[in-house]
XYZ file of C-alpha atoms in Angstrom:
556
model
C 130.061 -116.002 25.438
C 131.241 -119.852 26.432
C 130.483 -121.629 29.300
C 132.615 -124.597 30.447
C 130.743 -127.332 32.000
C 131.243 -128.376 35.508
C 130.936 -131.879 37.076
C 131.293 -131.391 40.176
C 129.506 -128.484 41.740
C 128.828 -129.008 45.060
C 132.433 -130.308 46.043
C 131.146 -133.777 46.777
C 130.568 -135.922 43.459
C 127.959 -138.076 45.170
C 126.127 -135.621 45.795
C 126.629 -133.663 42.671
C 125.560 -137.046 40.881
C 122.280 -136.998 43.002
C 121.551 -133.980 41.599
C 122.355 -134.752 38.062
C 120.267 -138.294 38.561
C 117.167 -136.312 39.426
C 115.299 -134.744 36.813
C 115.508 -138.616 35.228
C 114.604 -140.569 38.661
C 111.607 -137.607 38.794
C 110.500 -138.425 34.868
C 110.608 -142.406 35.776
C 109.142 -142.318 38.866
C 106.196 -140.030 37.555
C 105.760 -142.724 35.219
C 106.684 -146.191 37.042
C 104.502 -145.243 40.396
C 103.003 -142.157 40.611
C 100.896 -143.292 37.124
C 101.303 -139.880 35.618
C 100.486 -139.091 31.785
C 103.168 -139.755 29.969
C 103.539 -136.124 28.350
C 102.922 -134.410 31.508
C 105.958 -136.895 33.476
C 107.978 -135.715 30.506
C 107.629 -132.156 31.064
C 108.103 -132.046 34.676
C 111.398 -133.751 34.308
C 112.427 -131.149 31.419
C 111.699 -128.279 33.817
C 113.184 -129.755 37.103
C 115.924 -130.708 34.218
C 116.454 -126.986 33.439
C 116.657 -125.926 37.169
C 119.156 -128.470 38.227
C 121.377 -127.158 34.834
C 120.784 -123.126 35.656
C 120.785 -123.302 39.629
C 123.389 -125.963 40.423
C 125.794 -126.869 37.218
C 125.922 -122.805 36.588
C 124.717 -123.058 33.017
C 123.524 -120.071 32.061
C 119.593 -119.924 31.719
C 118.670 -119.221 27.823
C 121.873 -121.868 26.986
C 119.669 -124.471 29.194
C 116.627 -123.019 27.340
C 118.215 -123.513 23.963
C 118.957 -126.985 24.588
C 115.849 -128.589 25.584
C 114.570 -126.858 22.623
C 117.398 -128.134 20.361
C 116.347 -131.379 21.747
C 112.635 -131.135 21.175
C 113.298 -130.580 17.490
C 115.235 -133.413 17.760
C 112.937 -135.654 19.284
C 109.878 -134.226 16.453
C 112.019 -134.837 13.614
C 113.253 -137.832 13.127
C 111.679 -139.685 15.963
C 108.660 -138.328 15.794
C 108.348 -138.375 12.114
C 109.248 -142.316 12.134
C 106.269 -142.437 14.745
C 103.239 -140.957 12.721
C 104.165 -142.093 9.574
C 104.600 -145.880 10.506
C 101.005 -145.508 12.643
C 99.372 -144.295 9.521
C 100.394 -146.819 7.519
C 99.381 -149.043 9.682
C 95.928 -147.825 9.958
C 95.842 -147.313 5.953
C 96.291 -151.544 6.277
C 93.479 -151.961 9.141
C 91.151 -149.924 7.487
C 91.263 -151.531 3.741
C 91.081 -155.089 5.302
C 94.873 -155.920 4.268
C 96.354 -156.525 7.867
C 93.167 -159.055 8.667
C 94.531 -161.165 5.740
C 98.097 -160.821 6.479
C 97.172 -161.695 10.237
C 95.923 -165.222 8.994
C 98.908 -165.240 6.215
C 101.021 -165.284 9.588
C 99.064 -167.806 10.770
C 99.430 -170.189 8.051
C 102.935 -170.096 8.885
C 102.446 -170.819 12.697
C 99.598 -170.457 14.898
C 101.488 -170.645 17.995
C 101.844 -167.126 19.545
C 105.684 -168.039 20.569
C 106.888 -168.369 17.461
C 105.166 -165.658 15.835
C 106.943 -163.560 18.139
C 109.846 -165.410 17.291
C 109.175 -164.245 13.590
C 108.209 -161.149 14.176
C 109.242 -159.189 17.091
C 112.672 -160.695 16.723
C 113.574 -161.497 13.353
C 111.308 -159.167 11.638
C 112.558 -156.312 14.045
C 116.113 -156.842 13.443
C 115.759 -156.294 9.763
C 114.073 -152.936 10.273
C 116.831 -152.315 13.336
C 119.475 -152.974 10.679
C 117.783 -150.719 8.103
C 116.328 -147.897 9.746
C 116.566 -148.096 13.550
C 115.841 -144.860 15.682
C 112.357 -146.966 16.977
C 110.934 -147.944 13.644
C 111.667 -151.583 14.332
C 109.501 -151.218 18.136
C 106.995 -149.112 16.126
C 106.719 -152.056 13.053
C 106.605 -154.688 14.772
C 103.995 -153.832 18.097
C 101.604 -152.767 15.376
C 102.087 -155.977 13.440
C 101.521 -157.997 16.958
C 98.474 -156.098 18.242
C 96.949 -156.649 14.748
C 97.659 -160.407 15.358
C 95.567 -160.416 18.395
C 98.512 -160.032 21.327
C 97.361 -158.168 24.371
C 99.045 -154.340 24.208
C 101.415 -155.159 26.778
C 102.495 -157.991 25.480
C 102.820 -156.453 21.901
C 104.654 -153.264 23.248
C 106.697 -155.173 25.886
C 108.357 -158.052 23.769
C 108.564 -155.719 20.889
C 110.792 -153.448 23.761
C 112.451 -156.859 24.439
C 113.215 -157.912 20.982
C 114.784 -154.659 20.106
C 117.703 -155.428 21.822
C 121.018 -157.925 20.309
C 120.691 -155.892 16.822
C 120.770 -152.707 17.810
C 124.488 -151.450 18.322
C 124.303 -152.540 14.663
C 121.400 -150.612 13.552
C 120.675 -148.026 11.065
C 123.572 -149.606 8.813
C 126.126 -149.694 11.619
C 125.186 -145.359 12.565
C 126.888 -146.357 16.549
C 129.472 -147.859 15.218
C 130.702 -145.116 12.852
C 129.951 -142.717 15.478
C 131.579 -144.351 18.661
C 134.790 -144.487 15.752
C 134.166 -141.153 14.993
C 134.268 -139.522 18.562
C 136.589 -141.666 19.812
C 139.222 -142.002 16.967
C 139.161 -146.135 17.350
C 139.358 -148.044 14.059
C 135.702 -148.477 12.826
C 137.017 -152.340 11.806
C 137.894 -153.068 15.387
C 135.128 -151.775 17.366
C 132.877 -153.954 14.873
C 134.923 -156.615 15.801
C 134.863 -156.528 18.973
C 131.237 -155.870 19.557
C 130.882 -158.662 17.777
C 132.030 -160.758 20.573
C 130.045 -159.234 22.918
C 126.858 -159.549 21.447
C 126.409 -162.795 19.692
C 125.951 -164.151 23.130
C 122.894 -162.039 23.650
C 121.601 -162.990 20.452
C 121.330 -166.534 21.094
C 120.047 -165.612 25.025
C 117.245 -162.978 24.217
C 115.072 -165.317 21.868
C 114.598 -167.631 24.361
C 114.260 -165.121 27.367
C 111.482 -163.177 25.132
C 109.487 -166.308 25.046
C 110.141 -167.131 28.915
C 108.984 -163.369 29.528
C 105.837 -163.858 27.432
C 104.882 -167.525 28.461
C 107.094 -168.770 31.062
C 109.772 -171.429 31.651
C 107.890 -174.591 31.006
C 106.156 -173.299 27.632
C 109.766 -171.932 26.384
C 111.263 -175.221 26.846
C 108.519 -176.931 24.510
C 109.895 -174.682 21.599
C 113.339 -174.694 22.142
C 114.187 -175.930 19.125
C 113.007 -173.434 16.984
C 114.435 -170.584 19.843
C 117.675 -172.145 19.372
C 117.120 -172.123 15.370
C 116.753 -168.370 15.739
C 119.535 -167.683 17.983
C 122.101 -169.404 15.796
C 121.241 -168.431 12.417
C 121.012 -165.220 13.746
C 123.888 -164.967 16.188
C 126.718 -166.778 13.326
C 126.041 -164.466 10.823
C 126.250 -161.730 13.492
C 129.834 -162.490 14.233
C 131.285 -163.437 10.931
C 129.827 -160.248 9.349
C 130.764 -157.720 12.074
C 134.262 -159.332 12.561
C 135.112 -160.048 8.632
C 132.980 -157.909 6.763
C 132.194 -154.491 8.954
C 129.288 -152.874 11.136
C 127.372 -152.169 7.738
C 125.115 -154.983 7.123
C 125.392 -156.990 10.161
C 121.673 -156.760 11.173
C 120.214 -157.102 7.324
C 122.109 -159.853 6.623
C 121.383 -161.366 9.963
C 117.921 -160.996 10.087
C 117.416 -162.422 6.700
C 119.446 -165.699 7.205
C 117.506 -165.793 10.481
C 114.098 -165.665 9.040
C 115.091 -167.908 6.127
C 116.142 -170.435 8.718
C 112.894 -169.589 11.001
C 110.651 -170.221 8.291
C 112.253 -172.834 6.423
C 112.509 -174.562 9.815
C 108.361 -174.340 11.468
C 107.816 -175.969 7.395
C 108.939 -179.833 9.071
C 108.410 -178.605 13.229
C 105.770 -177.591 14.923
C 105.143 -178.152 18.582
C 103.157 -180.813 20.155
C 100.771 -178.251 21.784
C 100.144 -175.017 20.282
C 100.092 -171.745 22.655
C 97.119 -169.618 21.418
C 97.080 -167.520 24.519
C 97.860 -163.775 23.470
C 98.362 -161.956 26.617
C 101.101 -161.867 28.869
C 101.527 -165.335 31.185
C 100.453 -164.235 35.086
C 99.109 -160.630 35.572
C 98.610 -158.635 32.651
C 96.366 -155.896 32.982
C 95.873 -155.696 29.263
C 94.231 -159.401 28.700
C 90.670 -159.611 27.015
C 91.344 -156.859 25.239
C 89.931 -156.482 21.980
C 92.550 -156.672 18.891
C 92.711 -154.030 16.469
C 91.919 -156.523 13.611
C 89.070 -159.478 13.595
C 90.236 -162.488 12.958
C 88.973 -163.896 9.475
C 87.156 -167.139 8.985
C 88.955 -170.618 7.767
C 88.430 -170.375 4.223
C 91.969 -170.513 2.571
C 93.516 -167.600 1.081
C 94.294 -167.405 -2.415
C 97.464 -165.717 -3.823
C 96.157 -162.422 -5.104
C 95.185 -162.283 -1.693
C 98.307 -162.625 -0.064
C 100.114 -160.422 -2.387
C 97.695 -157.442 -1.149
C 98.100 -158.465 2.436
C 102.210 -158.503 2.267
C 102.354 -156.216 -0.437
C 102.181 -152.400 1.870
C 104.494 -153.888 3.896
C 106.877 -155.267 1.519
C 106.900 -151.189 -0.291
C 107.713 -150.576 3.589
C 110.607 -152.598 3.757
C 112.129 -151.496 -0.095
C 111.828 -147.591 0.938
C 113.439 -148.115 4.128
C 116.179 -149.940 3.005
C 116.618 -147.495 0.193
C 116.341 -144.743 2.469
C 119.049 -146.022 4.942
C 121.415 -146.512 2.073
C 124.921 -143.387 2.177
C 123.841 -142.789 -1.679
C 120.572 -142.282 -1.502
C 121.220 -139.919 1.660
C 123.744 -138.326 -0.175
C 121.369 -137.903 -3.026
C 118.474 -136.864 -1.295
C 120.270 -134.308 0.588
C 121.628 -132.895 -2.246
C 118.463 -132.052 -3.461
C 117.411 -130.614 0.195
C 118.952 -129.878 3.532
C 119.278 -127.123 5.599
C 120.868 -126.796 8.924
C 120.699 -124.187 11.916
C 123.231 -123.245 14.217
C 121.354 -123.133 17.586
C 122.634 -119.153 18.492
C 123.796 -118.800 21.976
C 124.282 -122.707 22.091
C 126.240 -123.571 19.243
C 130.164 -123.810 20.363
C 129.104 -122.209 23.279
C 129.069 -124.841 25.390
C 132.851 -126.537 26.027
C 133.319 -130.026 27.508
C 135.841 -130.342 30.077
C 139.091 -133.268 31.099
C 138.274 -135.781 32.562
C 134.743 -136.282 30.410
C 137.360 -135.186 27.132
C 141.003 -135.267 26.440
C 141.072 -131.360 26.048
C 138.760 -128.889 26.363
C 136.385 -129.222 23.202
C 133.420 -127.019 22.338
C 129.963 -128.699 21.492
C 128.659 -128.055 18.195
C 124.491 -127.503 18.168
C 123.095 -127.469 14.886
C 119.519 -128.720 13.933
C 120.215 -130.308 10.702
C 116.768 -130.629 8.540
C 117.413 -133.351 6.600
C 113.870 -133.849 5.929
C 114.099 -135.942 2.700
C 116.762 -137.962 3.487
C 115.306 -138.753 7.017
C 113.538 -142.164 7.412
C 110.381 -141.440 8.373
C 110.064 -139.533 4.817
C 110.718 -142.794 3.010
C 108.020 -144.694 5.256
C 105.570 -141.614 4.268
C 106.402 -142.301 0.852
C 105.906 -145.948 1.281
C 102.343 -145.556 2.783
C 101.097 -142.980 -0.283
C 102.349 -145.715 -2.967
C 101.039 -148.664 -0.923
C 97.743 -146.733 -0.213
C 97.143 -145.691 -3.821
C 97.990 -149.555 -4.718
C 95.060 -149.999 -1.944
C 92.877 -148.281 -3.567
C 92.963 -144.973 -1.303
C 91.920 -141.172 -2.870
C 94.312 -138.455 -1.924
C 91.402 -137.305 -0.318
C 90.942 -140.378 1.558
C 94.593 -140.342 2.067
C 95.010 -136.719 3.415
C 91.603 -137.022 5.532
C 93.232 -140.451 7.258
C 96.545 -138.434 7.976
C 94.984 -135.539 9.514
C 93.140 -138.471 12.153
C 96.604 -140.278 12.721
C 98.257 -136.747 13.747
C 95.533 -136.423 16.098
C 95.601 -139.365 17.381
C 99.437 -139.579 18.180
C 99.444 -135.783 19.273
C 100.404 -136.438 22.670
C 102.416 -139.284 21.466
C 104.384 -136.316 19.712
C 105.066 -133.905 22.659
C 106.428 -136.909 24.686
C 108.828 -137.792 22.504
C 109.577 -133.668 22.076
C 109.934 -133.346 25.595
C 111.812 -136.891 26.418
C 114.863 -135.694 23.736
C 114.754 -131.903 25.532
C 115.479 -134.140 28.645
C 118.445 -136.196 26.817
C 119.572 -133.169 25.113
C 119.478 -130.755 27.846
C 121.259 -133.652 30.157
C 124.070 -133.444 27.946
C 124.726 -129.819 26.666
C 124.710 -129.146 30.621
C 126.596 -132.017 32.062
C 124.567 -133.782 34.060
C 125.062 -136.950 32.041
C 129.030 -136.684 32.709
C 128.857 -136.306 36.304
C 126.746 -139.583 36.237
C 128.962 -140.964 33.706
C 132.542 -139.798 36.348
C 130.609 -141.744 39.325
C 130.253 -144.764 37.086
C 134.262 -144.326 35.766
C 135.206 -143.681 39.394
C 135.101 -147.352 40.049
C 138.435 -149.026 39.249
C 138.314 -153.303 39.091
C 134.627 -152.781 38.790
C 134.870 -150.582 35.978
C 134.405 -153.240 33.084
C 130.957 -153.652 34.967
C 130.351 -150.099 35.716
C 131.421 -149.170 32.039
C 128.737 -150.978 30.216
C 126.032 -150.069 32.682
C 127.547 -146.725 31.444
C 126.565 -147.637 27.741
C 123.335 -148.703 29.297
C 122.828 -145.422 31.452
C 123.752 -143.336 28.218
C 120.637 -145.040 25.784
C 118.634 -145.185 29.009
C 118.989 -141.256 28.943
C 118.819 -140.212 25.733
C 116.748 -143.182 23.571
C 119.921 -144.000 20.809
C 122.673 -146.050 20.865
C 124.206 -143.809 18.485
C 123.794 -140.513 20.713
C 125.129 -142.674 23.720
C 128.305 -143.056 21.808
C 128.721 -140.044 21.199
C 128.347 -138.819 24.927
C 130.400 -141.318 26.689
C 132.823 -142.537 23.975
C 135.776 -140.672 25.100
C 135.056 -141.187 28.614
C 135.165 -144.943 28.029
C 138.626 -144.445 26.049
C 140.116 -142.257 28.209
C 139.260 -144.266 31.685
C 140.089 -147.706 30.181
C 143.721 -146.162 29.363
C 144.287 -144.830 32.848
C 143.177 -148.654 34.323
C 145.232 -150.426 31.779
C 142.386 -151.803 30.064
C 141.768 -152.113 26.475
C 139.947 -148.724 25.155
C 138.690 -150.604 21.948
C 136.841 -153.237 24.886
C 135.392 -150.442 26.658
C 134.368 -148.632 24.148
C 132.487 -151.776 22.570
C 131.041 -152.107 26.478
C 129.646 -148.851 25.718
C 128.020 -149.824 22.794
C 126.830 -153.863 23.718
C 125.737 -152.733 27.127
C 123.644 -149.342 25.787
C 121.472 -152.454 23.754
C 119.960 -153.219 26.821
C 118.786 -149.902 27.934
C 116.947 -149.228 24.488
C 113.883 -150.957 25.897
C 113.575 -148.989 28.734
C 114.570 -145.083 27.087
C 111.046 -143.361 27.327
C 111.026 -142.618 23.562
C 111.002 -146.361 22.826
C 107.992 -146.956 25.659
C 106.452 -144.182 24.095
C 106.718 -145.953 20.491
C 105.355 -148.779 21.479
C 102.213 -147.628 23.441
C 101.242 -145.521 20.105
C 101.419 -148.493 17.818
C 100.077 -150.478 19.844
C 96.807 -147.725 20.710
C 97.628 -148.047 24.578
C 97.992 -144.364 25.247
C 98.984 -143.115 28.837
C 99.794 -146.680 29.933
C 103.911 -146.324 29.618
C 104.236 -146.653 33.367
C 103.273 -150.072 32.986
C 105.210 -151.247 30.205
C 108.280 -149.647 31.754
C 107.554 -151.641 35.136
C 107.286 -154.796 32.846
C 110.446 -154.278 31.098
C 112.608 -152.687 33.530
C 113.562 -155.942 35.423
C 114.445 -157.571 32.287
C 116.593 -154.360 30.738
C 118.684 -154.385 34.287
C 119.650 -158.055 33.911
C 120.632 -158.396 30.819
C 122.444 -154.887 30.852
C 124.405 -156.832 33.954
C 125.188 -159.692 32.001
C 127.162 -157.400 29.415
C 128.745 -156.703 31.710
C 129.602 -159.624 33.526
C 130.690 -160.519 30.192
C 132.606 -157.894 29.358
C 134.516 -158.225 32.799
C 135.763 -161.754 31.960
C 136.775 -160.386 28.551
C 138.861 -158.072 30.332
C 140.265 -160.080 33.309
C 139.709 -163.963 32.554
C 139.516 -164.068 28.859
C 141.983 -161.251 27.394
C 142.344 -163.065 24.040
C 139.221 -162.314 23.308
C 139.400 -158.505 23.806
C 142.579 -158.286 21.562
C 142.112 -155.963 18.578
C 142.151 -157.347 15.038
C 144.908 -156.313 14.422
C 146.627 -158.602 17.670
């Protein structure tokens, strides 16, 4: 049996889009204002979710059913897996002493909170972006700030922040390669042009992450080392994604950037130095205690360092390895298995407009569990423990406490992808996604907020190319528009909504230990996430209408 999705079911596509808008406005309005528990806001959206599909888009019950659950596997494995597996490493480093020592290691370099954020949240977190993505760079680098001493908000917010100008390049370039994929645009061009959009954000986020943390007046006394990070990461950005390919943009990137970073803070520091860790105005997370003592002001001799850096540094190697198409290939040649979701798989058949023909959705769980990230950072924390001087019965005792302590952590993120997954095997997303292509001039605007709407939904960049590609393409050819631009909108403006997807909030209030306090790290970022999603956009509109040069294809 098939079941061809509908987008318009009530004969009035506002009001069909209200419908389709409201098991997300429920979940973020559970969590933004009514205060409640993140798991619990999660679930109630899945089930008004699956009563909106069943009772008003006509999809069939068990399909609706089979997708949430499709999407909680999802969301367990590889989110979820990323999740525990960075959190006990983390508390492998806390509990030996390590992460004390590499708190004051950071230190050394600068003991102004600004530009360790700068370092860290930024830099730091566009390396693991470019490596891994999929929220280990949010999960890295909050628990590397709340070990530093930064209140949890202000670790798990600017963290959320961060993760933003890197990200349509993540995971080796996975969006781009999709977005090509689904929507049959060069790979080479989309990079390109991407790489127009973005590089502007690059040099603009660094120095309004350090505005949000500490306000106007302190930004300005850094700005030189903000604009230092901007530009050496920003050039690279451009000349790698427009010469090179989507690949390596963020690795490369984030390396020159740190070089520059470092090499820079080694001749400047700032008159004053900011040692205030919590959030500038209200922040109801000030005074609390850090995870990790600070240590005294004797100076730290090299063995010492090596130990601090040294889990972290096996971290990075693994990751890198793991993200690499060989050693995926390799791994999953050794192990994979896949299953076809029955009743769901090529059951479900997207419709014109939302496709150029009527196409059936594939829905296969595919457990790649060796080849999947959060396997190489498990990896990573058993060497780097046993380097630390762990048991395996330490080892396996302080795993079984990190799975209990992230256990609702776990079923958040299980239930948030049923949400995104559901939302899309039923086509809620597309009727949102119509209203936004329904807009004509506007729609160079309404497009990106598109891209941003689609990572908003389902927490990846990737999976929000994949979902409103084609609708991009198609609508950009029936304005006149370039469908390589749009589909790059898609992409650039989808950055934005990463820090407010409730996976990523979720990330970042387990590494940082702030359980059941999402709703207010959503309220915090949520301002920031809509203006700089508009700015894309705003962008993206003069590419189209004042600037058309820059929108041409590589190719001319």
């Amino acid at each position: 049996m098939t079941w061809t999705q509908v987008y318009d079911p009530l004969g009035n596509i506002a009001l069909s889009t209200v419908v389709a808008a409201l098991p997300v406005v429920i979940m973020l309005v559970s969590l933004a204002f009514l205060r409640i528990a993140a798991h619990w806001a999660a679930i109630i959206a899945l089930v008004v979710a699956v009563l909106c599909a069943s009772l008003v888009f006509g999809m069939p019950g068990g399909m609706a059913v089979r997708a949430a659950g499709l999407g909680i596997l999802s969301g367990l494995f590889p989110i979820g897996w990323i999740v525990l597996n960075i959190i006990f490493l983390y508390r492998l480093t806390v509990a030996n002493g390590s992460f004390a020592i590499l708190q004051k290691a950071i230190a050394g370099v600068t003991p102004d909170r600004r530009l360790q954020l700068l370092l860290i949240a930024f830099a730091f977190g566009a390396f693991f972006e470019g490596a891994a993505g999929f929220g280990t760079p949010v999960a890295v680098t909050a628990a590397i700030l709340i070990g530093l001493g930064f209140s949890p908000l202000a670790a798990s917010g600017l963290s959320l922040i961060a993760n933003t100008a890197p990200v349509a390049f993540g995971a080796l370039g996975s969006p781009i390669i999709a977005l090509s994929a689904v929507t049959g645009l060069d790979l080479y061009d989309l990079s390109a042009m991407i790489g127009r959009q973005l590089p502007f954000f690059s040099l603009i986020v660094p120095f309004w992450l350090i505005w949000a943390f500490a306000g106007f007046r302190a930004m300005r006394d850094v700005w030189p080392a903000i604009l230092v990070t901007g530009v050496s990461f920003a050039v690279p950005q451009f000349l790698v994604s427009n010469y090179i390919g989507p690949m390596l943009v963020d690795v490369i990137s984030a390396l020159v950037c740190m070089a520059c970073l470092v090499g820079f803070l080694r001749v400047w520091q700032p008159r004053e130095v900011w040692t205030n860790p919590a959030l500038r105005g209200a922040d109801p997370s000030a005074g609390m205690a850090p995870a990790v003592a600070p240590l005294g002001d004797a100076p730290l001799d090299r063995a010492a360092l090596v130990r601090a850096w040294m889990p972290w540094l096996i971290l990075t190697v693994f990751v890198f390895a793991w993200g690499l198409p060989g050693v995926r290939a390799a791994l999953n040649g050794i192990f994979t298995t896949s299953f076809p979701i029955e009743g769901l798989h090529n059951a479900v058949v997207k419709a014109p407009p939302v496709v150029e023909r009527a196409t059936p959705e594939a829905a296969v769980w595919a457990f790649n569990i060796l080849s999947m990230t959060g396997t190489g950072i498990l990896f990573s924390s058993i060497v780097a423990g046993l380097l630390m001087r762990f048991s395996p019965f330490e080892l396996i005792a302080e795993y079984g406490r990190t799975i209990w302590k992230v256990r609702l952590s776990l079923v958040t993120i299980g239930a948030m992808l049923g949400l995104g997954t559901l939302t899309r095997y039923s086509g809620l997303d597309a009727t949102m996604g119509l209203a936004f292509a329904s807009t004509g001039f506007l729609f160079p605007l309404f497009g990106t907020m598109l891209g941003w709407l689609g990572v908003a939904l389902t927490g990846s960049d990737t999976a929000s190319n994949v979902l409103f590609g084609g609708l991009q393409k198609i609508t950009a050819q029936q304005l006149g528009l370039s469908p390589v631009l749009m589909a790059a909108a898609n992409s650039s403006g989808g950055v934005m909504g990463k820090m407010i997807d409730a996976q990523s909030i979720v990330v970042a209030s387990t590494a940082t230990n702030w359980f059941g306090q999402e709703g207010t790290i959503l309220r915090f970022v949520f301002f920031h996430s809509i203006c700089l999603a508009v700015l894309v956009g705003l962008l993206v509109m003069l590419q189209a209408y004042v600037w058309p040069f820059t929108a041409m294809v590589v190719g001319g």
